[in-house]
GROMACS .gro file of N, CA and C in nm:
model
  258
    1MET      N    1  -0.169  -1.796   0.367
    1MET     CA    2  -0.208  -1.731   0.418
    1MET      C    3  -0.282  -1.619   0.390
    2PRO      N    4  -0.368  -1.639   0.475
    2PRO     CA    5  -0.486  -1.497   0.383
    2PRO      C    6  -0.430  -1.378   0.429
    3LYS      N    7  -0.443  -1.276   0.289
    3LYS     CA    8  -0.435  -1.140   0.358
    3LYS      C    9  -0.517  -1.050   0.426
    4ASN      N   10  -0.500  -0.991   0.543
    4ASN     CA   11  -0.545  -0.898   0.609
    4ASN      C   12  -0.565  -0.791   0.581
    5LYS      N   13  -0.677  -0.756   0.500
    5LYS     CA   14  -0.732  -0.659   0.418
    5LYS      C   15  -0.757  -0.523   0.520
    6ASN      N   16  -0.742  -0.502   0.650
    6ASN     CA   17  -0.771  -0.420   0.771
    6ASN      C   18  -0.656  -0.368   0.804
    7LYS      N   19  -0.526  -0.413   0.739
    7LYS     CA   20  -0.398  -0.429   0.788
    7LYS      C   21  -0.280  -0.357   0.688
    8LYS      N   22  -0.188  -0.327   0.691
    8LYS     CA   23  -0.044  -0.317   0.577
    8LYS      C   24   0.094  -0.268   0.707
    9ILE      N   25   0.183  -0.322   0.617
    9ILE     CA   26   0.281  -0.286   0.708
    9ILE      C   27   0.404  -0.173   0.609
   10ILE      N   28   0.404  -0.096   0.672
   10ILE     CA   29   0.504   0.007   0.654
   10ILE      C   30   0.605   0.065   0.737
   11GLN      N   31   0.727   0.073   0.641
   11GLN     CA   32   0.841   0.110   0.694
   11GLN      C   33   0.829   0.246   0.768
   12THR      N   34   0.881   0.268   0.905
   12THR     CA   35   0.848   0.392   0.962
   12THR      C   36   0.955   0.508   1.034
   13ASP      N   37   1.087   0.410   1.057
   13ASP     CA   38   1.192   0.430   1.104
   13ASP      C   39   1.284   0.408   1.019
   14PRO      N   40   1.397   0.467   0.985
   14PRO     CA   41   1.526   0.426   0.862
   14PRO      C   42   1.536   0.236   0.954
   15CYS      N   43   1.595   0.220   0.807
   15CYS     CA   44   1.634   0.068   0.819
   15CYS      C   45   1.768   0.081   0.782
   16ASN      N   46   1.816  -0.031   0.900
   16ASN     CA   47   1.979  -0.082   0.859
   16ASN      C   48   2.003  -0.213   0.768
   17GLY      N   49   1.881  -0.241   0.673
   17GLY     CA   50   1.918  -0.333   0.569
   17GLY      C   51   2.005  -0.463   0.622
   18CYS      N   52   1.933  -0.488   0.709
   18CYS     CA   53   2.045  -0.608   0.811
   18CYS      C   54   1.964  -0.757   0.734
   19GLY      N   55   1.805  -0.754   0.652
   19GLY     CA   56   1.700  -0.839   0.584
   19GLY      C   57   1.664  -0.975   0.690
   20ILE      N   58   1.687  -0.927   0.822
   20ILE     CA   59   1.619  -1.012   0.914
   20ILE      C   60   1.467  -1.032   0.872
   21CYS      N   61   1.412  -0.919   0.802
   21CYS     CA   62   1.276  -0.912   0.790
   21CYS      C   63   1.286  -1.014   0.658
   22VAL      N   64   1.332  -1.022   0.607
   22VAL     CA   65   1.330  -1.113   0.445
   22VAL      C   66   1.336  -1.228   0.480
   23SER      N   67   1.426  -1.260   0.586
   23SER     CA   68   1.458  -1.399   0.621
   23SER      C   69   1.276  -1.459   0.717
   24VAL      N   70   1.233  -1.396   0.772
   24VAL     CA   71   1.180  -1.441   0.865
   24VAL      C   72   1.054  -1.432   0.834
   25CYS      N   73   1.004  -1.370   0.691
   25CYS     CA   74   0.868  -1.337   0.636
   25CYS      C   75   0.819  -1.487   0.625
   26PRO      N   76   0.691  -1.546   0.652
   26PRO     CA   77   0.616  -1.670   0.642
   26PRO      C   78   0.598  -1.675   0.491
   27VAL      N   79   0.569  -1.562   0.399
   27VAL     CA   80   0.522  -1.585   0.264
   27VAL      C   81   0.652  -1.591   0.194
   28ASN      N   82   0.738  -1.537   0.240
   28ASN     CA   83   0.861  -1.546   0.177
   28ASN      C   84   0.923  -1.670   0.154
   29THR      N   85   0.903  -1.710   0.251
   29THR     CA   86   0.934  -1.881   0.312
   29THR      C   87   0.880  -1.936   0.217
   30LYS      N   88   0.743  -1.963   0.210
   30LYS     CA   89   0.650  -2.013   0.137
   30LYS      C   90   0.704  -2.036  -0.019
   31LEU      N   91   0.728  -1.894  -0.069
   31LEU     CA   92   0.768  -1.889  -0.199
   31LEU      C   93   0.889  -1.965  -0.246
   32ALA      N   94   0.932  -1.933  -0.115
   32ALA     CA   95   1.140  -2.020  -0.160
   32ALA      C   96   1.109  -2.144  -0.200
   33LYS      N   97   1.007  -2.235  -0.113
   33LYS     CA   98   1.032  -2.368  -0.100
   33LYS      C   99   0.964  -2.336  -0.231
   34GLY      N  100   0.911  -2.312  -0.346
   34GLY     CA  101   0.832  -2.339  -0.464
   34GLY      C  102   0.983  -2.400  -0.549
   35ASP      N  103   0.954  -2.505  -0.632
   35ASP     CA  104   1.053  -2.575  -0.743
   35ASP      C  105   1.111  -2.416  -0.826
   36GLY      N  106   1.243  -2.407  -0.867
   36GLY     CA  107   1.230  -2.319  -0.965
   36GLY      C  108   1.269  -2.209  -0.891
   37PHE      N  109   1.244  -2.167  -0.806
   37PHE     CA  110   1.272  -2.026  -0.707
   37PHE      C  111   1.434  -1.956  -0.720
   38ASP      N  112   1.415  -1.848  -0.770
   38ASP     CA  113   1.507  -1.794  -0.805
   38ASP      C  114   1.515  -1.658  -0.743
   39GLU      N  115   1.563  -1.593  -0.644
   39GLU     CA  116   1.557  -1.507  -0.564
   39GLU      C  117   1.573  -1.374  -0.584
   40TYR      N  118   1.674  -1.362  -0.702
   40TYR     CA  119   1.643  -1.237  -0.790
   40TYR      C  120   1.540  -1.189  -0.905
   41SER      N  121   1.475  -1.284  -0.927
   41SER     CA  122   1.381  -1.284  -1.007
   41SER      C  123   1.208  -1.249  -0.936
   42ALA      N  124   1.232  -1.343  -0.824
   42ALA     CA  125   1.101  -1.368  -0.739
   42ALA      C  126   1.035  -1.216  -0.699
   43SER      N  127   0.933  -1.251  -0.686
   43SER     CA  128   0.813  -1.098  -0.630
   43SER      C  129   0.835  -1.141  -0.494
   44LEU      N  130   0.857  -1.077  -0.378
   44LEU     CA  131   0.873  -1.130  -0.217
   44LEU      C  132   0.772  -1.044  -0.166
   45ALA      N  133   0.700  -1.071  -0.065
   45ALA     CA  134   0.617  -0.969   0.010
   45ALA      C  135   0.719  -0.893   0.077
   46ILE      N  136   0.857  -0.900   0.108
   46ILE     CA  137   0.940  -0.792   0.173
   46ILE      C  138   1.073  -0.828   0.142
   47TYR      N  139   1.159  -0.722   0.073
   47TYR     CA  140   1.284  -0.743   0.019
   47TYR      C  141   1.364  -0.578   0.092
   48VAL      N  142   1.515  -0.604   0.054
   48VAL     CA  143   1.572  -0.539   0.083
   48VAL      C  144   1.652  -0.464  -0.030
   49ILE      N  145   1.618  -0.328  -0.082
   49ILE     CA  146   1.718  -0.279  -0.165
   49ILE      C  147   1.795  -0.129  -0.083
   50ASN      N  148   1.877  -0.099  -0.132
   50ASN     CA  149   1.954   0.005  -0.099
   50ASN      C  150   1.976   0.020   0.044
   51GLY      N  151   1.928  -0.069   0.102
   51GLY     CA  152   1.985  -0.023   0.283
   51GLY      C  153   1.804  -0.049   0.314
   52GLY      N  154   1.699   0.001   0.219
   52GLY     CA  155   1.568   0.005   0.259
   52GLY      C  156   1.492  -0.127   0.265
   53ALA      N  157   1.371  -0.147   0.383
   53ALA     CA  158   1.258  -0.249   0.333
   53ALA      C  159   1.178  -0.193   0.222
   54VAL      N  160   1.155  -0.283   0.151
   54VAL     CA  161   1.080  -0.269   0.055
   54VAL      C  162   0.952  -0.359   0.106
   55ILE      N  163   0.819  -0.328   0.092
   55ILE     CA  164   0.693  -0.419   0.153
   55ILE      C  165   0.618  -0.410  -0.028
   56ASN      N  166   0.572  -0.547  -0.060
   56ASN     CA  167   0.477  -0.554  -0.192
   56ASN      C  168   0.365  -0.591  -0.135
   57ASP      N  169   0.276  -0.458  -0.140
   57ASP     CA  170   0.119  -0.443  -0.051
   57ASP      C  171   0.094  -0.616  -0.164
   58GLU      N  172   0.081  -0.617  -0.269
   58GLU     CA  173   0.004  -0.722  -0.347
   58GLU      C  174   0.035  -0.858  -0.311
   59ILE      N  175   0.140  -0.879  -0.239
   59ILE     CA  176   0.182  -1.022  -0.164
   59ILE      C  177   0.186  -1.018  -0.020
   60CYS      N  178   0.187  -0.937   0.042
   60CYS     CA  179   0.224  -0.927   0.187
   60CYS      C  180   0.079  -0.931   0.258
   61THR      N  181   0.099  -1.045   0.368
   61THR     CA  182  -0.041  -1.070   0.427
   61THR      C  183  -0.058  -0.953   0.536
   62ALA      N  184   0.059  -0.895   0.592
   62ALA     CA  185   0.041  -0.808   0.715
   62ALA      C  186  -0.022  -0.899   0.838
   63CYS      N  187   0.142  -0.968   0.834
   63CYS     CA  188   0.085  -1.094   0.946
   63CYS      C  189   0.172  -0.990   1.044
   64GLY      N  190   0.256  -0.899   1.041
   64GLY     CA  191   0.353  -0.895   1.158
   64GLY      C  192   0.458  -0.953   1.180
   65THR      N  193   0.501  -1.040   1.121
   65THR     CA  194   0.632  -1.111   1.138
   65THR      C  195   0.727  -1.028   1.148
   66CYS      N  196   0.783  -0.982   1.045
   66CYS     CA  197   0.866  -0.897   1.006
   66CYS      C  198   0.865  -0.757   1.111
   67SER      N  199   0.756  -0.704   1.138
   67SER     CA  200   0.749  -0.586   1.249
   67SER      C  201   0.817  -0.641   1.370
   68ARG      N  202   0.757  -0.747   1.408
   68ARG     CA  203   0.823  -0.831   1.545
   68ARG      C  204   0.948  -0.858   1.551
   69ASN      N  205   1.015  -0.847   1.415
   69ASN     CA  206   1.144  -0.924   1.457
   69ASN      C  207   1.293  -0.805   1.405
   70CYS      N  208   1.181  -0.724   1.344
   70CYS     CA  209   1.303  -0.574   1.325
   70CYS      C  210   1.388  -0.553   1.420
   71PRO      N  211   1.495  -0.530   1.437
   71PRO     CA  212   1.614  -0.501   1.545
   71PRO      C  213   1.601  -0.325   1.582
   72VAL      N  214   1.581  -0.292   1.473
   72VAL     CA  215   1.573  -0.145   1.502
   72VAL      C  216   1.415  -0.069   1.501
   73GLY      N  217   1.297  -0.173   1.501
   73GLY     CA  218   1.193  -0.121   1.457
   73GLY      C  219   1.144  -0.007   1.370
   74SER      N  220   1.176  -0.073   1.264
   74SER     CA  221   1.163   0.028   1.156
   74SER      C  222   1.044  -0.027   1.079
   75LEU      N  223   0.937  -0.136   1.102
   75LEU     CA  224   0.848  -0.166   1.071
   75LEU      C  225   0.709  -0.158   1.138
   76SER      N  226   0.637  -0.117   1.116
   76SER     CA  227   0.500  -0.048   1.210
   76SER      C  228   0.375  -0.175   1.095
   77ILE      N  229   0.275  -0.203   1.162
   77ILE     CA  230   0.181  -0.228   1.123
   77ILE      C  231   0.051  -0.114   1.136
   78ILE      N  232   0.001  -0.095   1.023
   78ILE     CA  233  -0.113  -0.035   1.076
   78ILE      C  234  -0.273  -0.054   1.002
   79GLU      N  235  -0.345  -0.002   1.080
   79GLU     CA  236  -0.518   0.017   1.024
   79GLU      C  237  -0.525   0.064   0.916
   80THR      N  238  -0.589   0.013   0.810
   80THR     CA  239  -0.620   0.089   0.674
   80THR      C  240  -0.794   0.060   0.631
   81THR      N  241  -0.858   0.161   0.567
   81THR     CA  242  -1.004   0.142   0.545
   81THR      C  243  -0.989   0.048   0.436
   82GLY      N  244  -0.940   0.020   0.359
   82GLY     CA  245  -0.929  -0.104   0.270
   82GLY      C  246  -1.011  -0.052   0.133
   83GLN      N  247  -0.968   0.086   0.174
   83GLN     CA  248  -1.037   0.134   0.034
   83GLN      C  249  -0.866   0.195  -0.028
   84ALA      N  250  -0.889   0.212  -0.195
   84ALA     CA  251  -0.745   0.172  -0.295
   84ALA      C  252  -0.749   0.404  -0.273
   85THR      N  253  -0.600   0.412  -0.238
   85THR     CA  254  -0.589   0.554  -0.256
   85THR      C  255  -0.501   0.563  -0.385
   86ALA      N  256  -0.555   0.718  -0.444
   86ALA     CA  257  -0.458   0.716  -0.533
   86ALA      C  258  -0.320   0.788  -0.557
   0.00000   0.00000   0.00000
């Protein structure tokens, strides 16, 4: 999936840590189908740590699947300028 450079996913509300976002992410699914996949050492587009969603902007394509499937509305898609911030 190509990366949408003008959008990104952010956590805007408290996450309940259910992990639905992790399981529905098409990037994570594609990565998991590879040979030798290790869920504990893999770089995923989205994962849950300590009850909160963590989005890896380097891998996430901002497709919005996680946001649409989040049962508590914790994730949002925002428009970006495409410029890096410090």
